[in-house]
Tab-separated table of C-alpha atoms in Angstrom:
chain	number	residue	atom	x	y	z
A	1	MET	CA	115.305	63.328	-67.400
A	2	PRO	CA	113.133	64.638	-63.649
A	3	THR	CA	116.172	66.590	-61.559
A	4	LYS	CA	117.230	65.317	-58.425
A	5	GLN	CA	115.017	67.857	-56.656
A	6	THR	CA	112.012	66.510	-58.158
A	7	GLN	CA	112.980	62.651	-57.506
A	8	ARG	CA	113.534	62.748	-54.182
A	9	ILE	CA	110.016	64.963	-54.015
A	10	ILE	CA	108.965	61.566	-56.205
A	11	ARG	CA	110.627	59.284	-53.572
A	12	THR	CA	109.478	61.517	-50.168
A	13	VAL	CA	105.398	61.347	-51.565
A	14	ALA	CA	106.091	57.772	-52.595
A	15	PHE	CA	107.304	57.430	-48.859
A	16	HIS	CA	103.984	59.614	-47.486
A	17	THR	CA	101.616	57.370	-49.906
A	18	VAL	CA	103.300	53.830	-48.534
A	19	SER	CA	103.490	54.819	-45.248
A	20	ILE	CA	99.978	56.781	-45.295
A	21	LEU	CA	98.266	53.205	-46.732
A	22	ILE	CA	99.950	50.977	-44.329
A	23	SER	CA	98.566	52.229	-41.555
A	24	ALA	CA	95.002	52.922	-42.432
A	25	LEU	CA	94.980	49.824	-42.251
A	26	PHE	CA	95.607	48.844	-38.592
A	27	VAL	CA	93.240	52.377	-37.959
A	28	LEU	CA	90.335	51.239	-40.272
A	29	PRO	CA	89.809	48.081	-37.637
A	30	LEU	CA	90.339	50.555	-34.544
A	31	ILE	CA	87.817	52.758	-36.725
A	32	TRP	CA	85.373	49.958	-36.979
A	33	MET	CA	85.523	48.518	-33.583
A	34	PHE	CA	84.283	52.046	-31.872
A	35	ALA	CA	81.693	52.594	-34.578
A	36	ALA	CA	80.672	49.725	-33.815
A	37	SER	CA	79.912	49.319	-30.267
A	38	LEU	CA	78.101	53.199	-30.854
A	39	ARG	CA	75.434	51.185	-31.742
A	40	GLN	CA	72.345	50.359	-30.558
A	41	PRO	CA	72.650	47.203	-27.853
A	42	GLY	CA	71.051	44.285	-29.047
A	43	LEU	CA	72.326	44.929	-32.944
A	44	PRO	CA	74.488	43.398	-34.680
A	45	PRO	CA	77.951	44.251	-36.202
A	46	PRO	CA	78.242	46.244	-39.566
A	47	ARG	CA	78.230	44.394	-42.734
A	48	THR	CA	80.793	47.334	-43.741
A	49	MET	CA	82.235	50.741	-42.973
A	50	GLU	CA	79.716	52.454	-40.888
A	51	TRP	CA	81.190	55.333	-39.691
A	52	LEU	CA	79.040	56.921	-37.656
A	53	PRO	CA	76.016	54.745	-36.454
A	54	ASP	CA	72.545	57.317	-36.094
A	55	PRO	CA	71.699	57.375	-33.381
A	56	LEU	CA	74.828	57.847	-31.620
A	57	MET	CA	74.687	55.309	-28.306
A	58	TRP	CA	76.997	57.168	-25.680
A	59	SER	CA	75.506	55.419	-22.815
A	60	ASN	CA	76.664	52.008	-24.570
A	61	TYR	CA	80.015	52.999	-22.407
A	62	VAL	CA	78.485	53.970	-18.833
A	63	ARG	CA	76.365	49.978	-18.845
A	64	VAL	CA	79.589	48.709	-19.404
A	65	PHE	CA	80.408	50.070	-16.128
A	66	GLN	CA	77.211	49.599	-14.198
A	67	THR	CA	77.231	45.743	-15.861
A	68	LEU	CA	80.747	45.083	-14.096
A	69	PRO	CA	83.251	47.471	-11.757
A	70	ILE	CA	84.663	48.293	-14.852
A	71	GLY	CA	85.885	50.158	-12.332
A	72	ARG	CA	88.581	47.543	-9.961
A	73	TYR	CA	89.528	45.876	-13.060
A	74	ILE	CA	91.243	48.547	-14.711
A	75	LEU	CA	92.497	49.368	-11.566
A	76	ASN	CA	93.864	45.686	-10.743
A	77	SER	CA	95.349	45.063	-14.476
A	78	LEU	CA	96.924	48.811	-13.898
A	79	LEU	CA	98.463	47.366	-10.565
A	80	VAL	CA	99.702	44.206	-11.984
A	81	ALA	CA	101.367	45.821	-15.261
A	82	GLY	CA	102.177	48.963	-13.302
A	83	THR	CA	104.648	47.045	-11.128
A	84	ALA	CA	105.755	44.210	-13.591
A	85	VAL	CA	106.953	47.341	-15.849
A	86	PRO	CA	109.883	48.538	-13.583
A	87	ILE	CA	110.350	44.905	-12.868
A	88	THR	CA	110.930	43.230	-15.714
A	89	LEU	CA	113.863	46.789	-16.653
A	90	VAL	CA	115.652	46.135	-14.228
A	91	THR	CA	115.762	42.377	-14.599
A	92	ALA	CA	115.905	42.600	-18.456
A	93	SER	CA	118.323	45.026	-18.747
A	94	LEU	CA	120.552	43.177	-15.988
A	95	ALA	CA	121.197	40.225	-17.613
A	96	GLY	CA	121.021	41.447	-21.057
A	97	PHE	CA	124.389	44.246	-20.155
A	98	ALA	CA	125.708	40.943	-18.588
A	99	MET	CA	125.649	38.945	-21.540
A	100	ALA	CA	127.556	42.431	-22.794
A	101	GLN	CA	130.293	41.839	-21.038
A	102	LEU	CA	131.409	38.758	-22.097
A	103	ASN	CA	133.096	37.080	-25.157
A	104	ARG	CA	132.164	36.476	-28.154
A	105	ARG	CA	130.928	32.988	-27.753
A	106	GLY	CA	129.956	33.557	-24.364
A	107	GLN	CA	127.417	35.925	-25.542
A	108	ASP	CA	126.385	33.745	-29.406
A	109	ARG	CA	125.474	30.183	-26.556
A	110	LEU	CA	123.008	32.535	-24.398
A	111	ILE	CA	121.780	34.113	-27.802
A	112	ILE	CA	121.254	30.647	-28.682
A	113	LEU	CA	119.380	29.545	-25.568
A	114	SER	CA	117.218	32.610	-25.629
A	115	VAL	CA	116.329	32.158	-29.115
A	116	ILE	CA	115.299	28.411	-27.902
A	117	LEU	CA	113.581	29.842	-24.579
A	118	LEU	CA	111.230	31.986	-27.392
A	119	ILE	CA	110.860	28.702	-29.357
A	120	ILE	CA	109.089	27.462	-26.342
A	121	PRO	CA	105.650	27.992	-26.617
A	122	THR	CA	103.958	29.375	-23.503
A	123	THR	CA	101.659	25.666	-23.005
A	124	ALA	CA	104.625	23.817	-22.242
A	125	VAL	CA	105.206	25.969	-18.543
A	126	TRP	CA	101.103	26.316	-17.139
A	127	LEU	CA	101.611	22.887	-15.568
A	128	ALA	CA	104.657	23.961	-13.924
A	129	ARG	CA	104.218	27.499	-12.894
A	130	PHE	CA	100.395	26.760	-11.644
A	131	ILE	CA	102.118	23.724	-8.809
A	132	LEU	CA	104.942	25.879	-8.640
A	133	PHE	CA	102.825	29.117	-6.997
A	134	ARG	CA	100.214	26.498	-5.906
A	135	GLY	CA	102.667	25.842	-3.691
A	136	LEU	CA	104.038	29.432	-2.776
A	137	GLY	CA	101.190	30.001	-1.374
A	138	LEU	CA	100.351	32.377	-4.771
A	139	PHE	CA	97.625	30.640	-6.037
A	140	ASN	CA	95.067	33.512	-6.539
A	141	THR	CA	96.758	36.939	-5.685
A	142	HIS	CA	98.708	38.718	-8.265
A	143	ALA	CA	102.178	38.204	-6.762
A	144	ALA	CA	101.468	35.136	-9.409
A	145	LEU	CA	100.912	37.252	-12.326
A	146	ILE	CA	104.173	40.055	-11.785
A	147	ALA	CA	106.611	36.629	-10.662
A	148	PRO	CA	107.982	36.350	-14.034
A	149	SER	CA	108.745	39.599	-14.142
A	150	LEU	CA	111.880	38.262	-11.469
A	151	MET	CA	112.820	36.811	-14.708
A	152	GLY	CA	112.498	39.195	-17.150
A	153	SER	CA	109.024	38.337	-18.618
A	154	SER	CA	110.854	37.315	-22.257
A	155	PRO	CA	114.029	36.521	-23.791
A	156	LEU	CA	112.686	38.468	-25.698
A	157	PHE	CA	113.533	41.881	-24.127
A	158	VAL	CA	116.809	40.155	-22.849
A	159	LEU	CA	118.343	39.959	-26.302
A	160	LEU	CA	116.721	43.771	-26.986
A	161	PHE	CA	119.046	45.240	-24.014
A	162	PHE	CA	122.362	42.673	-25.380
A	163	TRP	CA	121.456	44.665	-29.188
A	164	SER	CA	121.294	48.264	-27.189
A	165	PHE	CA	124.574	47.531	-25.026
A	166	ARG	CA	126.461	46.086	-27.230
A	167	ARG	CA	126.189	48.514	-29.785
A	168	ILE	CA	128.031	50.821	-27.184
A	169	PRO	CA	131.675	51.841	-27.922
A	170	PRO	CA	134.087	49.313	-26.236
A	171	GLU	CA	135.867	52.045	-24.843
A	172	LEU	CA	133.067	53.910	-22.152
A	173	TYR	CA	133.637	51.018	-20.120
A	174	GLU	CA	136.103	50.575	-20.523
A	175	ALA	CA	136.700	54.848	-19.501
A	176	ALA	CA	133.993	53.951	-16.183
A	177	ARG	CA	136.370	50.660	-15.072
A	178	ILE	CA	139.336	52.753	-15.401
A	179	ASP	CA	137.842	55.465	-13.438
A	180	GLY	CA	136.375	53.238	-10.436
A	181	ALA	CA	134.033	52.640	-10.977
A	182	SER	CA	132.075	49.415	-10.207
A	183	LEU	CA	130.354	46.891	-13.211
A	184	LEU	CA	126.806	48.100	-11.481
A	185	ASN	CA	127.271	51.412	-11.477
A	186	ILE	CA	128.918	51.380	-14.754
A	187	TRP	CA	125.296	49.424	-15.660
A	188	TRP	CA	122.949	52.263	-13.943
A	189	ARG	CA	125.364	55.379	-15.320
A	190	VAL	CA	126.389	54.728	-18.512
A	191	ALA	CA	124.287	51.813	-20.149
A	192	LEU	CA	121.130	52.221	-19.714
A	193	PRO	CA	121.562	56.388	-19.818
A	194	LEU	CA	122.416	55.585	-23.714
A	195	SER	CA	119.859	52.749	-23.905
A	196	SER	CA	116.448	55.373	-22.919
A	197	ALA	CA	114.504	54.373	-26.807
A	198	THR	CA	115.260	50.257	-25.729
A	199	ILE	CA	113.669	51.131	-22.023
A	200	VAL	CA	110.614	52.996	-23.719
A	201	VAL	CA	110.312	49.912	-26.146
A	202	VAL	CA	110.480	46.736	-23.392
A	203	SER	CA	108.005	49.288	-21.589
A	204	ILE	CA	105.559	49.351	-23.863
A	205	LEU	CA	105.859	45.541	-24.461
A	206	THR	CA	106.249	44.822	-21.469
A	207	PHE	CA	103.207	46.679	-20.364
A	208	LEU	CA	100.992	45.560	-23.435
A	209	LEU	CA	102.099	41.680	-22.678
A	210	TYR	CA	100.637	41.824	-19.203
A	211	TRP	CA	97.837	44.193	-19.574
A	212	GLY	CA	96.832	42.209	-22.651
A	213	ASP	CA	97.051	38.589	-20.545
A	214	PHE	CA	94.235	36.657	-20.446
A	215	VAL	CA	95.306	32.549	-19.469
A	216	THR	CA	97.745	33.670	-16.528
A	217	PRO	CA	95.471	35.367	-14.364
A	218	LEU	CA	92.075	32.775	-14.985
A	219	PHE	CA	94.474	30.569	-14.366
A	220	TYR	CA	95.808	31.733	-10.844
A	221	LEU	CA	92.351	33.857	-10.009
A	222	LYS	CA	88.909	32.955	-8.639
A	223	SER	CA	88.470	35.835	-6.418
A	224	GLN	CA	86.380	38.331	-8.645
A	225	THR	CA	87.575	40.641	-7.278
A	226	LEU	CA	90.984	40.534	-8.545
A	227	TYR	CA	89.750	40.213	-12.234
A	228	THR	CA	91.739	41.819	-14.379
A	229	LEU	CA	90.058	43.774	-17.568
A	230	PRO	CA	90.649	41.265	-19.746
A	231	VAL	CA	89.241	38.726	-17.505
A	232	GLY	CA	86.527	40.443	-16.029
A	233	LEU	CA	85.024	41.440	-19.445
A	234	ARG	CA	84.906	38.020	-20.674
A	235	GLN	CA	82.200	38.521	-18.435
A	236	LEU	CA	79.919	40.714	-20.764
A	237	GLN	CA	79.840	37.189	-23.794
A	238	GLU	CA	78.764	34.798	-21.422
A	239	LEU	CA	75.933	38.084	-20.066
A	240	ASP	CA	74.416	37.921	-23.191
A	241	ARG	CA	76.516	36.917	-26.077
A	242	THR	CA	74.467	38.808	-28.821
A	243	ASN	CA	74.943	42.328	-27.812
A	244	TRP	CA	77.815	43.366	-30.238
A	245	PRO	CA	77.896	46.759	-29.368
A	246	LEU	CA	78.135	46.210	-25.764
A	247	LEU	CA	81.139	43.855	-26.123
A	248	LEU	CA	82.383	45.998	-28.662
A	249	THR	CA	82.047	48.356	-26.377
A	250	GLY	CA	84.853	46.227	-23.777
A	251	SER	CA	87.102	46.020	-26.295
A	252	VAL	CA	87.451	49.766	-26.942
A	253	ILE	CA	88.260	50.797	-23.535
A	254	MET	CA	90.713	47.332	-23.533
A	255	THR	CA	92.201	48.957	-27.116
A	256	LEU	CA	92.367	52.759	-25.624
A	257	PRO	CA	95.718	52.273	-22.746
A	258	ALA	CA	97.451	51.183	-26.087
A	259	VAL	CA	96.783	53.020	-28.481
A	260	LEU	CA	97.671	56.063	-26.068
A	261	LEU	CA	100.627	54.952	-24.850
A	262	PHE	CA	102.087	54.066	-28.547
A	263	ALA	CA	99.997	57.726	-29.542
A	264	ILE	CA	102.741	59.565	-26.890
A	265	VAL	CA	105.831	57.325	-27.152
A	266	GLN	CA	106.303	57.082	-30.989
A	267	ARG	CA	109.139	59.084	-31.477
A	268	PHE	CA	111.430	56.915	-29.070
A	269	PHE	CA	111.094	54.227	-31.735
A	270	LEU	CA	112.595	56.999	-34.039
A	271	GLN	CA	115.038	57.651	-31.720
A	272	GLU	CA	115.536	54.032	-31.479
A	273	ASN	CA	117.374	53.872	-35.682
A	274	ARG	CA	119.192	57.308	-35.229
A	275	LEU	CA	120.633	55.593	-32.231
A	276	SER	CA	121.496	52.200	-34.687
A	277	GLY	CA	122.575	54.569	-37.448
A	278	ILE	CA	124.884	56.371	-34.937
A	279	TYR	CA	126.402	52.921	-34.315
A	280	GLY	CA	126.120	51.677	-37.777
A	281	GLN	CA	125.098	48.385	-36.446
């Protein structure tokens, strides 16, 4: 019968093996896309996994920037996402903190309302938003893309903050109240510092939401100089539908910031799990 140390080693090896296999499911498509972007222009996508095309056409990346003003599109996307992220953090965290201060009955009602809002398809509000933004003079401006952040961007982000704030021991809130802190001070000095992992998670999700948004800029932007990267890259397909290496080059440029972002802040996801264990919920 194997000893406890042997069993621990077996579990560790099995865990890491399964983790590597699951990671490969997500990493291999990225590797395939990057390798296919280095093929000679005009070639179709490879039918099998091609690790290193021969020859390597690094010039595809130069050609993309020469074909379209990709630099401007990247700056526009960074402007929209970079503005929407801090606004979303403030509005979603305030809403989540307010929910956490309610009694259990009020919390349950707002949770149900948030879930219902998540179920409603985005297409159901397109027309109403279009009429509203056009009436406010936001048509063909980046403000129309940033406006949803004033409402927290998504009910999911509000719920994430709510669950994080609710895990904080009530004694900390009560001690702050006894010391004379207002609700805003408690939110700023107690709740937010203890929810750093949630802040990072919501920041990433918000950035990806606005960075990869294609439909909203397509609706509200008419000037090419205002295009964000997803809409701008759409022009590659319109220029040459069969030039797959060039199209995949644009896809790599679109995907790279998201991959780098996850690689940089992945430790905060582990921190969120540790916090869940500390609070026991």
